[in-house]
Short mmCIF file of C-alpha atoms and ligand atoms in Angstrom, two decimals:
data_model
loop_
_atom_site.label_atom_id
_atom_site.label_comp_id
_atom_site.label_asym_id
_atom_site.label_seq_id
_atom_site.Cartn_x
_atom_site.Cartn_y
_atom_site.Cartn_z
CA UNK L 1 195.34 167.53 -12.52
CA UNK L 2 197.26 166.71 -9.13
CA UNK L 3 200.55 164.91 -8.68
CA UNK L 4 199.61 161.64 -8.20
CA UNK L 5 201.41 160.79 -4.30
CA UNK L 6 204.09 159.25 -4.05
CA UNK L 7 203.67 155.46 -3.52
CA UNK L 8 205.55 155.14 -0.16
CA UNK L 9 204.42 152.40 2.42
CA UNK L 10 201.91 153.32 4.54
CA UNK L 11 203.39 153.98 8.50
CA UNK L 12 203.15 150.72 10.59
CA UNK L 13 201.96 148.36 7.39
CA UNK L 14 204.22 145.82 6.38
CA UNK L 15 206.12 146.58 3.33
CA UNK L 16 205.92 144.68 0.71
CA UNK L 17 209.23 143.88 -2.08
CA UNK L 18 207.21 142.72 -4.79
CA UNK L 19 204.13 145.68 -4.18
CA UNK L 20 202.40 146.02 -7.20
CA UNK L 21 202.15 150.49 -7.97
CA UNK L 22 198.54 151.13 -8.65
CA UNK L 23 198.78 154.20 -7.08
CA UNK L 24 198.64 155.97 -9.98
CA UNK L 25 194.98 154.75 -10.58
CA UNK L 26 193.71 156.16 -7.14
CA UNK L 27 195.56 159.27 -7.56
CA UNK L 28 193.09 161.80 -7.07
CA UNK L 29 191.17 159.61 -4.50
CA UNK L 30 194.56 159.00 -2.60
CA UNK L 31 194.97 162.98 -2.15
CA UNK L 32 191.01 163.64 -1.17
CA UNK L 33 191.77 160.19 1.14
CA UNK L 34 194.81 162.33 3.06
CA UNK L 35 192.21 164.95 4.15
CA UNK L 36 190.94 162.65 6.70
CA UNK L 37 193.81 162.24 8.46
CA UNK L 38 192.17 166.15 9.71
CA UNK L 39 189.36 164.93 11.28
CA UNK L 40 189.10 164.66 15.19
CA UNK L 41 190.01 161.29 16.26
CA UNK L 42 187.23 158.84 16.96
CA UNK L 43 188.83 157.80 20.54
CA UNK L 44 188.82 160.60 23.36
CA UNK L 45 192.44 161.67 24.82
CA UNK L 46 192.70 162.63 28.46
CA UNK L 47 195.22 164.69 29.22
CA UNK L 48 196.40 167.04 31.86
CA UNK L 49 195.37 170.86 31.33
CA UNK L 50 195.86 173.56 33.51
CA UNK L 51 192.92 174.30 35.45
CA UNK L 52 191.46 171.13 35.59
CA UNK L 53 189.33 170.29 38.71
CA UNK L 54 190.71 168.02 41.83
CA UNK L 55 188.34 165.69 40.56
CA UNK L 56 190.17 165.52 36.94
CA UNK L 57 193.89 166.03 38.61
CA UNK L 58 192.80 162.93 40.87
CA UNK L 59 191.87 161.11 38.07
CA UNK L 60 194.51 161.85 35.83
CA UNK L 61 197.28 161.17 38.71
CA UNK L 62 195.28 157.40 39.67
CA UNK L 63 195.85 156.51 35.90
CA UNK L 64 199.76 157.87 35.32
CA UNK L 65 200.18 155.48 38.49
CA UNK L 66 198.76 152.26 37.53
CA UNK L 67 200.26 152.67 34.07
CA UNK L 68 203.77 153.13 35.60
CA UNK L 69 203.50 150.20 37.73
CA UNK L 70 202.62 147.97 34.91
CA UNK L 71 198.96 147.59 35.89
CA UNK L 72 196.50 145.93 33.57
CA UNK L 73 193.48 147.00 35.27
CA UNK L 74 192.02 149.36 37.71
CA UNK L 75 188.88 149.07 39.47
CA UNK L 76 186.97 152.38 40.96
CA UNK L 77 184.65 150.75 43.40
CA UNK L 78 182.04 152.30 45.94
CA UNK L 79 180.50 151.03 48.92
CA UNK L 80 178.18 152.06 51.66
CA UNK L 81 180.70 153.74 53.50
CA UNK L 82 184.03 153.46 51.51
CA UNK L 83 185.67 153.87 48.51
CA UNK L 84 188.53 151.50 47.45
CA UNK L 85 191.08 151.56 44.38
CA UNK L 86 192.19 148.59 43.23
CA UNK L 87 194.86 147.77 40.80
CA UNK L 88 195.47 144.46 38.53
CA UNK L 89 199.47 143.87 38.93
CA UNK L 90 201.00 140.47 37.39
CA UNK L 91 197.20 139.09 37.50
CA UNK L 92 197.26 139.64 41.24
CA UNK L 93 194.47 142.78 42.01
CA UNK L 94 196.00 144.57 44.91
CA UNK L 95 194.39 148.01 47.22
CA UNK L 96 195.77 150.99 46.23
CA UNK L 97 193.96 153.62 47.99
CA UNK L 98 190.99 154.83 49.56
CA UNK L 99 189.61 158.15 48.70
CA UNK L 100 186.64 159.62 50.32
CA UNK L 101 183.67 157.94 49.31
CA UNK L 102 181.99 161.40 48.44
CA UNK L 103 183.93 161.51 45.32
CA UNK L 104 182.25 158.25 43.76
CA UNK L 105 179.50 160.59 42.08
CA UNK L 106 181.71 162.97 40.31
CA UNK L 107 184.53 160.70 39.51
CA UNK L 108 181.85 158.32 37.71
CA UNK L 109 181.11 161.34 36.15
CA UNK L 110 184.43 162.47 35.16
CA UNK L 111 185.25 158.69 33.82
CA UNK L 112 182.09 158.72 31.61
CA UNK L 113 182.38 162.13 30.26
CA UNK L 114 185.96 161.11 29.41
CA UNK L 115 184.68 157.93 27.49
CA UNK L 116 181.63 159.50 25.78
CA UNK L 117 179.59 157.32 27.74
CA UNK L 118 175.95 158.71 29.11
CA UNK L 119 176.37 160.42 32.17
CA UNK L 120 172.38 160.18 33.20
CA UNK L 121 172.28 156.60 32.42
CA UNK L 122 173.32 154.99 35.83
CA UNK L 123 170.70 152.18 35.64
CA UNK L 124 172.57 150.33 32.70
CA UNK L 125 176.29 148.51 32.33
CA UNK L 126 178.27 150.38 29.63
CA UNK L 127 181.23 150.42 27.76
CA UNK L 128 183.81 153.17 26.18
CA UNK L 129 186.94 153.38 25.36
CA UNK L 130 189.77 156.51 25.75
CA UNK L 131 193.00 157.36 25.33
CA UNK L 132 195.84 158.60 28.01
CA UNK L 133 198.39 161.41 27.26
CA UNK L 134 201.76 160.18 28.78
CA UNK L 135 203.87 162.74 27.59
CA UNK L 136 204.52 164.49 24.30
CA UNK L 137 205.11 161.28 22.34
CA UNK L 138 203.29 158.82 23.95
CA UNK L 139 199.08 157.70 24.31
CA UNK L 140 197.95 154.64 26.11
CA UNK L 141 194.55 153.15 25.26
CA UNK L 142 192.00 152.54 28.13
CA UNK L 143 188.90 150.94 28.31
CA UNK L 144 185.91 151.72 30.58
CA UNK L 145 183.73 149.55 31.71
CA UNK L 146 180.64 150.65 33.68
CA UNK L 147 178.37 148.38 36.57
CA UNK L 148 175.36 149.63 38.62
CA UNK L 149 175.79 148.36 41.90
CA UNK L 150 174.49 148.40 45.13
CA UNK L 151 175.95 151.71 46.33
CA UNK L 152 176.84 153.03 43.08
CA UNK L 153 178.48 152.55 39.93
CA UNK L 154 181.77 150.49 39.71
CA UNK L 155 184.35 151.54 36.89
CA UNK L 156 186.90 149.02 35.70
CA UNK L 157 189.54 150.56 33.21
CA UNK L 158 191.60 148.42 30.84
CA UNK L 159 194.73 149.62 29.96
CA UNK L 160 195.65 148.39 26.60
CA UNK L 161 199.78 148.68 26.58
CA UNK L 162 200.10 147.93 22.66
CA UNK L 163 203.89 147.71 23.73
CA UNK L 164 204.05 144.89 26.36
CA UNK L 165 200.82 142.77 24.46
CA UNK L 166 202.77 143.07 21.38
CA UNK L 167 206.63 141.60 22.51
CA UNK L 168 207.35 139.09 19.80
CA UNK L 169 207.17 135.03 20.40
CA UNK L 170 210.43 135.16 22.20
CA UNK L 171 209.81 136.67 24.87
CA UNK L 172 206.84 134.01 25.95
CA UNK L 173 208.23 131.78 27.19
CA UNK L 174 208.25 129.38 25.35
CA UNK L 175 211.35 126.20 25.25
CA UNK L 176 213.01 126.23 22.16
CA UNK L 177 211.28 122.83 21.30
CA UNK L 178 208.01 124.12 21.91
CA UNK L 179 208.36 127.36 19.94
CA UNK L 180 209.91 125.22 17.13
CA UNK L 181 206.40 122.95 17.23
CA UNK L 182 204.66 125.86 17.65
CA UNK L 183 206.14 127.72 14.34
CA UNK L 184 206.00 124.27 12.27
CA UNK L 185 202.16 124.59 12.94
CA UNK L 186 201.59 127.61 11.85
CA UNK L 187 203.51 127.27 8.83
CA UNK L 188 200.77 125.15 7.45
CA UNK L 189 197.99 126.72 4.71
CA UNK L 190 195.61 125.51 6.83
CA UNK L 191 193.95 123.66 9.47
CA UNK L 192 193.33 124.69 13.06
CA UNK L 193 195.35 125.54 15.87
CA UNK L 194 194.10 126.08 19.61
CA UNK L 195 195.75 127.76 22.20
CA UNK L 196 193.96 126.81 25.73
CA UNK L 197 193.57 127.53 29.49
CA UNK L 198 191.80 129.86 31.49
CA UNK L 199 191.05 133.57 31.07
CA UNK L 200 194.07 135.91 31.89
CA UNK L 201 196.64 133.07 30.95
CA UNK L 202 198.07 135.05 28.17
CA UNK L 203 196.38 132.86 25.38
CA UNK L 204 195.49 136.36 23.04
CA UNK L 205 198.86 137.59 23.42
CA UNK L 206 200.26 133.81 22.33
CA UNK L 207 198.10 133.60 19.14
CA UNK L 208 199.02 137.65 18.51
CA UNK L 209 202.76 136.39 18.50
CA UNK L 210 201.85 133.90 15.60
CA UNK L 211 199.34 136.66 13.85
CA UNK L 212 202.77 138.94 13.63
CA UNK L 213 204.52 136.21 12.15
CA UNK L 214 202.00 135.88 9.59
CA UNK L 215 201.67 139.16 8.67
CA UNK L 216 203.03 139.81 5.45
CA UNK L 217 200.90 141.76 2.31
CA UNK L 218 200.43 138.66 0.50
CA UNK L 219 198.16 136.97 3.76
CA UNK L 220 194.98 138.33 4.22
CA UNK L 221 194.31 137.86 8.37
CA UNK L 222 190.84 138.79 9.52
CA UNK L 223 190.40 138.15 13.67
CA UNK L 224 187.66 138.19 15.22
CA UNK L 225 186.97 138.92 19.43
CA UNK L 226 184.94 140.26 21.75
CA UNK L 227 186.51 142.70 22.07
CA UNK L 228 189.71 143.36 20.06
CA UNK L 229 192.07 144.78 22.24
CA UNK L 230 195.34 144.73 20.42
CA UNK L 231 195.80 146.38 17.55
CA UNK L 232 197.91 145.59 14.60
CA UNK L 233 198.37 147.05 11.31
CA UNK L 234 197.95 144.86 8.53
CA UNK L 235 195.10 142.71 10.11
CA UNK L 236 191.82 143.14 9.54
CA UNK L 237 190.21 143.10 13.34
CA UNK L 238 186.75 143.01 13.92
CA UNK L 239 184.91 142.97 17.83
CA UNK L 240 181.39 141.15 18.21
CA UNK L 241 178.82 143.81 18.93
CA UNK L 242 175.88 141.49 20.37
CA UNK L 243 173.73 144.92 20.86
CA UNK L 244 173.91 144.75 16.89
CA UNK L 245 173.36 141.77 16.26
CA UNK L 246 177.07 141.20 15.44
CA UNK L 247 178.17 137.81 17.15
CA UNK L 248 180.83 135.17 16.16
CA UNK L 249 179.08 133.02 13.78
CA UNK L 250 177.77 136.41 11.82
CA UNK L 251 181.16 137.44 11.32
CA UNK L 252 182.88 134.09 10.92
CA UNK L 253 180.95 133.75 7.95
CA UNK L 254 181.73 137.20 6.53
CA UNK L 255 185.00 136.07 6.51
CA UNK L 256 184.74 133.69 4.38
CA UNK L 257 183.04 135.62 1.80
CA UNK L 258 186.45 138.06 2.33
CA UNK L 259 188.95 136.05 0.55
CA UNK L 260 190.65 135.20 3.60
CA UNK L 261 194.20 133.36 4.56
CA UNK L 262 193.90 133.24 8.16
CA UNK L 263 191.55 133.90 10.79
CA UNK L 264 191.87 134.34 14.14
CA UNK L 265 188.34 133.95 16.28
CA UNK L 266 189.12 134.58 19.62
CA UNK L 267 187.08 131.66 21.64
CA UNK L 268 185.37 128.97 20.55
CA UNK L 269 182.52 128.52 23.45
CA UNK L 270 179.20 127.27 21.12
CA UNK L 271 178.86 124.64 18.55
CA UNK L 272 177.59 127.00 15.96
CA UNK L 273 180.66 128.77 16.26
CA UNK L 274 183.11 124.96 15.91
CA UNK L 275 181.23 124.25 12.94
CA UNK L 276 182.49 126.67 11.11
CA UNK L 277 185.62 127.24 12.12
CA UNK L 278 186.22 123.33 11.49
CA UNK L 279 184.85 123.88 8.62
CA UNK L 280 186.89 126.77 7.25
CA UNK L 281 190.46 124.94 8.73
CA UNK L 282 189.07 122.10 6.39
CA UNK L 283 188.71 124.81 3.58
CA UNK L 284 192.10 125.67 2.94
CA UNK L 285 192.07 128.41 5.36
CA UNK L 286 194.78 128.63 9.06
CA UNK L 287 192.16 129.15 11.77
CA UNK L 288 193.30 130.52 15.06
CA UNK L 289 191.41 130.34 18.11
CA UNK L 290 191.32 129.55 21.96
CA UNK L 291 188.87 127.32 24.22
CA UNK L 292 188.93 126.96 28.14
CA UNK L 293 190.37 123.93 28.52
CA UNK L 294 192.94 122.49 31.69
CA UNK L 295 195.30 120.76 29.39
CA UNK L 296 195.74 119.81 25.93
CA UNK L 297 193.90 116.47 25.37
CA UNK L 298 191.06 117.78 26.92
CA UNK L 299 190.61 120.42 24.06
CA UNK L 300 190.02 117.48 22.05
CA UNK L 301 187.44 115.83 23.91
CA UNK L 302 186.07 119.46 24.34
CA UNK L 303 185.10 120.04 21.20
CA UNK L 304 183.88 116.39 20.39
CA UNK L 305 180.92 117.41 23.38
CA UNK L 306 180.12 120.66 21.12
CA UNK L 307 178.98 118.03 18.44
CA UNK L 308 182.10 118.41 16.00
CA UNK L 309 182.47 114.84 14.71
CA UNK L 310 185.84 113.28 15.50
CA UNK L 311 186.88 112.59 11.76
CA UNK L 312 186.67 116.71 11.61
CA UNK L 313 188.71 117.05 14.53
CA UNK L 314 191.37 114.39 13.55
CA UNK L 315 191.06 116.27 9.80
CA UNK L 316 192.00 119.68 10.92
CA UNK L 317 193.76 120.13 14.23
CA UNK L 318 197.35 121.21 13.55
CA UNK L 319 198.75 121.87 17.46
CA UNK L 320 197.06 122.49 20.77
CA UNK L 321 198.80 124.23 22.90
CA UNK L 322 197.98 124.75 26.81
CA UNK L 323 199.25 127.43 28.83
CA UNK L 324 199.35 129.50 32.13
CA UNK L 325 201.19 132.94 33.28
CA UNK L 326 203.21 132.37 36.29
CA UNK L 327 204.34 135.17 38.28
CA UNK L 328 208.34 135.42 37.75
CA UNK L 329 210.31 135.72 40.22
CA UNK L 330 212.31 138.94 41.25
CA UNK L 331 216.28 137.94 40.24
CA UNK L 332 217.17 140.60 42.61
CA UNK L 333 215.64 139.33 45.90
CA UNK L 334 214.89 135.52 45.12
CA UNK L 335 215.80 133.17 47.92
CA UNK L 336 217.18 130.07 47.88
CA UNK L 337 213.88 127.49 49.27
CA UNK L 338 214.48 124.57 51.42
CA UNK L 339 211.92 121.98 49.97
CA UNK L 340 211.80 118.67 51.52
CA UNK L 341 212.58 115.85 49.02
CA UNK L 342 209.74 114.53 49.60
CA UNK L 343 207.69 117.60 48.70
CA UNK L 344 209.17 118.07 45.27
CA UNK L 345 208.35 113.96 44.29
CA UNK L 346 204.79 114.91 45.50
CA UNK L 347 205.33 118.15 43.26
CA UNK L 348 206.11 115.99 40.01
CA UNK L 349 209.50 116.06 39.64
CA UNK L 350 211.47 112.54 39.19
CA UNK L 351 214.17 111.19 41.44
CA UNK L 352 216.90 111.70 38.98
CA UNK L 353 215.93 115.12 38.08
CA UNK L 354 216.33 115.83 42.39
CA UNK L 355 220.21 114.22 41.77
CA UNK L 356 221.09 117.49 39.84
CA UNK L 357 222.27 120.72 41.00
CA UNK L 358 219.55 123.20 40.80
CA UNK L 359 217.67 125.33 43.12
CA UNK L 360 214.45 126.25 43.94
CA UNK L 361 213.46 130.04 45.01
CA UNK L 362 211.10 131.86 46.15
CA UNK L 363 210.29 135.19 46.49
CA UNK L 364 211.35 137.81 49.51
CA UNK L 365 210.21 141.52 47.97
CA UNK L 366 211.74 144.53 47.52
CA UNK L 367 212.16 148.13 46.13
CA UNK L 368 212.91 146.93 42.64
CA UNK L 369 209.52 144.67 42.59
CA UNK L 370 205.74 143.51 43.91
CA UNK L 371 205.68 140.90 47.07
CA UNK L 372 208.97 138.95 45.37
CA UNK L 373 208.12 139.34 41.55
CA UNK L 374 208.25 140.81 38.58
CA UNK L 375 206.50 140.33 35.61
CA UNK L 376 205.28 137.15 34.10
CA UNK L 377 206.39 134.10 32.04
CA UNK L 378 204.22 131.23 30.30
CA UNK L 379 204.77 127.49 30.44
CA UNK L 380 203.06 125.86 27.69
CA UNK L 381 202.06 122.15 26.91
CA UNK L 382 202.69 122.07 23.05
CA UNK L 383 200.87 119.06 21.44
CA UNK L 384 200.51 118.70 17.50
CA UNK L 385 197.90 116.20 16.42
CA UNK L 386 200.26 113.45 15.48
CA UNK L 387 199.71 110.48 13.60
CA UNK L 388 198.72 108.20 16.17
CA UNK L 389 196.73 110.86 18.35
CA UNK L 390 194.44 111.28 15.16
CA UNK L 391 193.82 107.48 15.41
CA UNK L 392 192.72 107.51 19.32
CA UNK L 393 190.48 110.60 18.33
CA UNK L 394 189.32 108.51 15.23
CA UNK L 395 188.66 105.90 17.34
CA UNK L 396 186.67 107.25 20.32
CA UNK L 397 189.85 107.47 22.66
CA UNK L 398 189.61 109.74 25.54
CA UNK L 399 191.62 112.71 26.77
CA UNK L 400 193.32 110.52 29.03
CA UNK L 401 194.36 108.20 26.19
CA UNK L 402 195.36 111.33 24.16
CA UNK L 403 197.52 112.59 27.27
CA UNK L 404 199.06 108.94 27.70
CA UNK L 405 200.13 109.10 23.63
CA UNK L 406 201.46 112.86 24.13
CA UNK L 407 203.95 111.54 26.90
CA UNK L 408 204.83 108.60 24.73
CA UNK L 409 205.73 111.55 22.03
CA UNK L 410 207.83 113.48 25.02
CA UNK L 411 205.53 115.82 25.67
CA UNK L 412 205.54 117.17 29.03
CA UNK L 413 202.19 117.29 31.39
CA UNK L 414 201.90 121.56 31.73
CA UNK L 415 202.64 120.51 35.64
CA UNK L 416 206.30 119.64 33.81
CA UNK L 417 206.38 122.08 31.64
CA UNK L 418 205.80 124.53 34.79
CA UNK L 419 208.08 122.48 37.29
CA UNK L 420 210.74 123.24 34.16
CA UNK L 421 210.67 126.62 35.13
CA UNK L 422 210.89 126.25 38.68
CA UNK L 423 214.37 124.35 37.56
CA UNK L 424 215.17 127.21 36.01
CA UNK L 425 214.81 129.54 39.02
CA UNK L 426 212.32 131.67 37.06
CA UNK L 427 209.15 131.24 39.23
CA UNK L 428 208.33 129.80 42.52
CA UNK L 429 207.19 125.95 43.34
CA UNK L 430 203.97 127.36 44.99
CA UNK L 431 203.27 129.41 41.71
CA UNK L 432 203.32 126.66 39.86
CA UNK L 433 201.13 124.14 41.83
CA UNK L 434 198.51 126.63 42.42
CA UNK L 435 198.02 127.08 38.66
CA UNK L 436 198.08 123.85 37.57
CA UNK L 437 195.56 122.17 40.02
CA UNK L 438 193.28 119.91 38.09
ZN1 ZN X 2 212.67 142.08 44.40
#
């Protein structure tokens, strides 16, 4: 008979005080279960081995790069008569180099061989993932996605930094007002909360914040998303395989058969998919998701022209929060703007606000940072459902009516919120208007 294991927390799980020990039941099982760790991992690691062809060095050196530089994408593309590298810095994609376009073939080649993709199929998009040796301790994961085009195949590689997707709700962004609306919310047992704006505004790594704040053993949190990108321990994450038959509303209601807490569905874009996730925030279940929406209010009016009847939406929105990524500005080569008054009334800001002492910057460049900036920081329009919002929505009101009733609650338009951190000398006027043009 084997010693049944001893019952410490699994690496990366949250512990739980008040675990229950049935480990003694699943002794055996527990030991045979170790075994697995043996087997090869199911992701392929790239690393750098002696002997490796140009081809392979080349790769291997283009990827170190763009990981050191903070990249979140790289793009292998071929045309006619060039090559081009491009790299995804701060949401701005930038040239990085030009190799001879003779390599396109074999580097394809190299990529998909990496990624256990089909090397002979060239006709077809694909997708694989892979993983990155760094150094001795540390992997990044990448994923490869594959395009026929016109003069050949086009590779874009995600790289998946766990690290910087996973920093914690603090470092968002976020006013302390906000953050405190924002926590409130998802305190709740259940309803829905929606997190909105366009695609590379941050709104996954916003609702992951709230996901690690939930995560404790006694919640079950399923998430679903197309795909999952960031993983956690302790949640149960599932991507949408639409090759298998595997969409949103097939796994949505899985979930529900799953004894779940929360769920996290990563966009709401068809009515099928609303219906239920109204329906399960009206369930007793949290319900996490995002929609492509300018502001706040319109969220709202969104999902009243996917057919979800307003006495659904006024029953189960909790907060909806709106929010874009602005570039931040370098704090070691900022420079002091000269706006004209004029320009920063057009802007949004009030007269009395122009009657304090504050600055705007904007951004010079230099050795320590990209074109003036560094990294990025969200401004967020955070708008529970109160009260007398669920009585416009109840009564047909508008998005405009909805907006009018947040300011009367001292919310701030997302141009405010943004212009707030223009105040603050974090980003740059221009970064701000561009991203919050209606
Ligand atoms: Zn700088």
């Amino acid at each position: 008979m084997p010693e049944a294991p001893s019952s410490s927390p699994q690496p990366g799980l949250p512990a739980d005080p008040a675990s229950l020990d049935l480990q003694f039941a699943f002794g055996e099982a527990a030991l045979q279960a170790e075994n697995l760790h043996e087997l090869p991992p199911e992701v392929p690691l790239l690393e750098a081995r002696a002997g490796d062809a140009p081809i392979a060095r080349f790769l291997h050196h283009v990827l170190l790069e763009a990981v050191r530089l903070g990249a979140s994408d790289l793009h292998f593309e071929p045309y006619e008569h060039h090559y081009r590298v491009r790299l995804r810095i701060d949401g701005e994609l930038r040239h990085a180099l030009s190799p001879p376009v003779l390599i396109k073939d074999k580097l394809a080649s190299r990529i998909k061989v990496m990624s256990r993709l089909d090397i002979a199929e060239k006709r077809l998009p694909q997708d694989g993932r892979l993983k990155l040796r760094i150094d001795a301790l540390q992997t990044v994961e990448l994923r490869v996605s594959t395009l026929p085009t016109l003069h050949g195949e086009k590779i874009v590689i995600r790289i998946l930094d766990g690290a910087s997707t996973r920093r914690g709700i603090a470092a968002l962004g976020y006013e302390p007002a906000d953050q405190a609306r924002l926590l409130d919310a998802i305190a709740h047992p259940h309803g829905m909360i929606l997190v909105t704006g366009p695609t590379g505004s941050g709104k996954t790594v916003s609702l992951y914040a709230c996901l690690e704040l939930l995560n404790r053993p006694g919640v079950n949190i399923c998430t679903v998303e197309n795909p999952s990108e960031i993983g956690v321990p302790g949640i149960n994450q599932v991507s949408v395989n639409d090759k298998a038959g595997l969409d949103f509303a097939t796994v949505l209601k899985a979930f529900l058969r799953q004894d779940p807490d929360v769920i996290m569905l990563g966009e709401i874009r068809d009515p099928e998919t609303a219906d239920i996730a109204i329906k399960a925030a009206q369930t007793g279940h949290l319900v996490l998701s995002t929609l492509h929406t300018h502001d706040a209010p319109a969220a709202v009016t969104r999902l009243l022209n996917m057919g979800i009847a307003a006495h659904n939406i006024a029953a189960s929105i909790v907060l909806v929060s709106a929010q874009r990524l602005a570039r931040r500005l370098c704090p070691d080569c900022r420079q002091p703007a000269d706006v004209p008054h004029q320009a920063l009334l057009d802007a949004g800001f009030s007269a009395a606000e122009l009657e304090e002492d504050w600055q705007v910057y904007r951004p010079l460049g230099c050795a320590a940072c990209t074109l003036g900036y560094k990294g990025r920081i969200g401004f967020h329009q955070v708008m529970p459902l109160s009260e007398a919002t669920q009585r416009i929505v109840l009564c047909g009101g508008s998005a405009l009516d909805i907006a009018e009733q947040a300011a009367r609650e001292g919310i701030p338009t997302l141009r405010a919120a943004g212009l707030r951190k223009v105040r603050q000398g974090l980003t740059s006027l221009e970064e701000v208007l561009a991203l919050t043009r209606a």
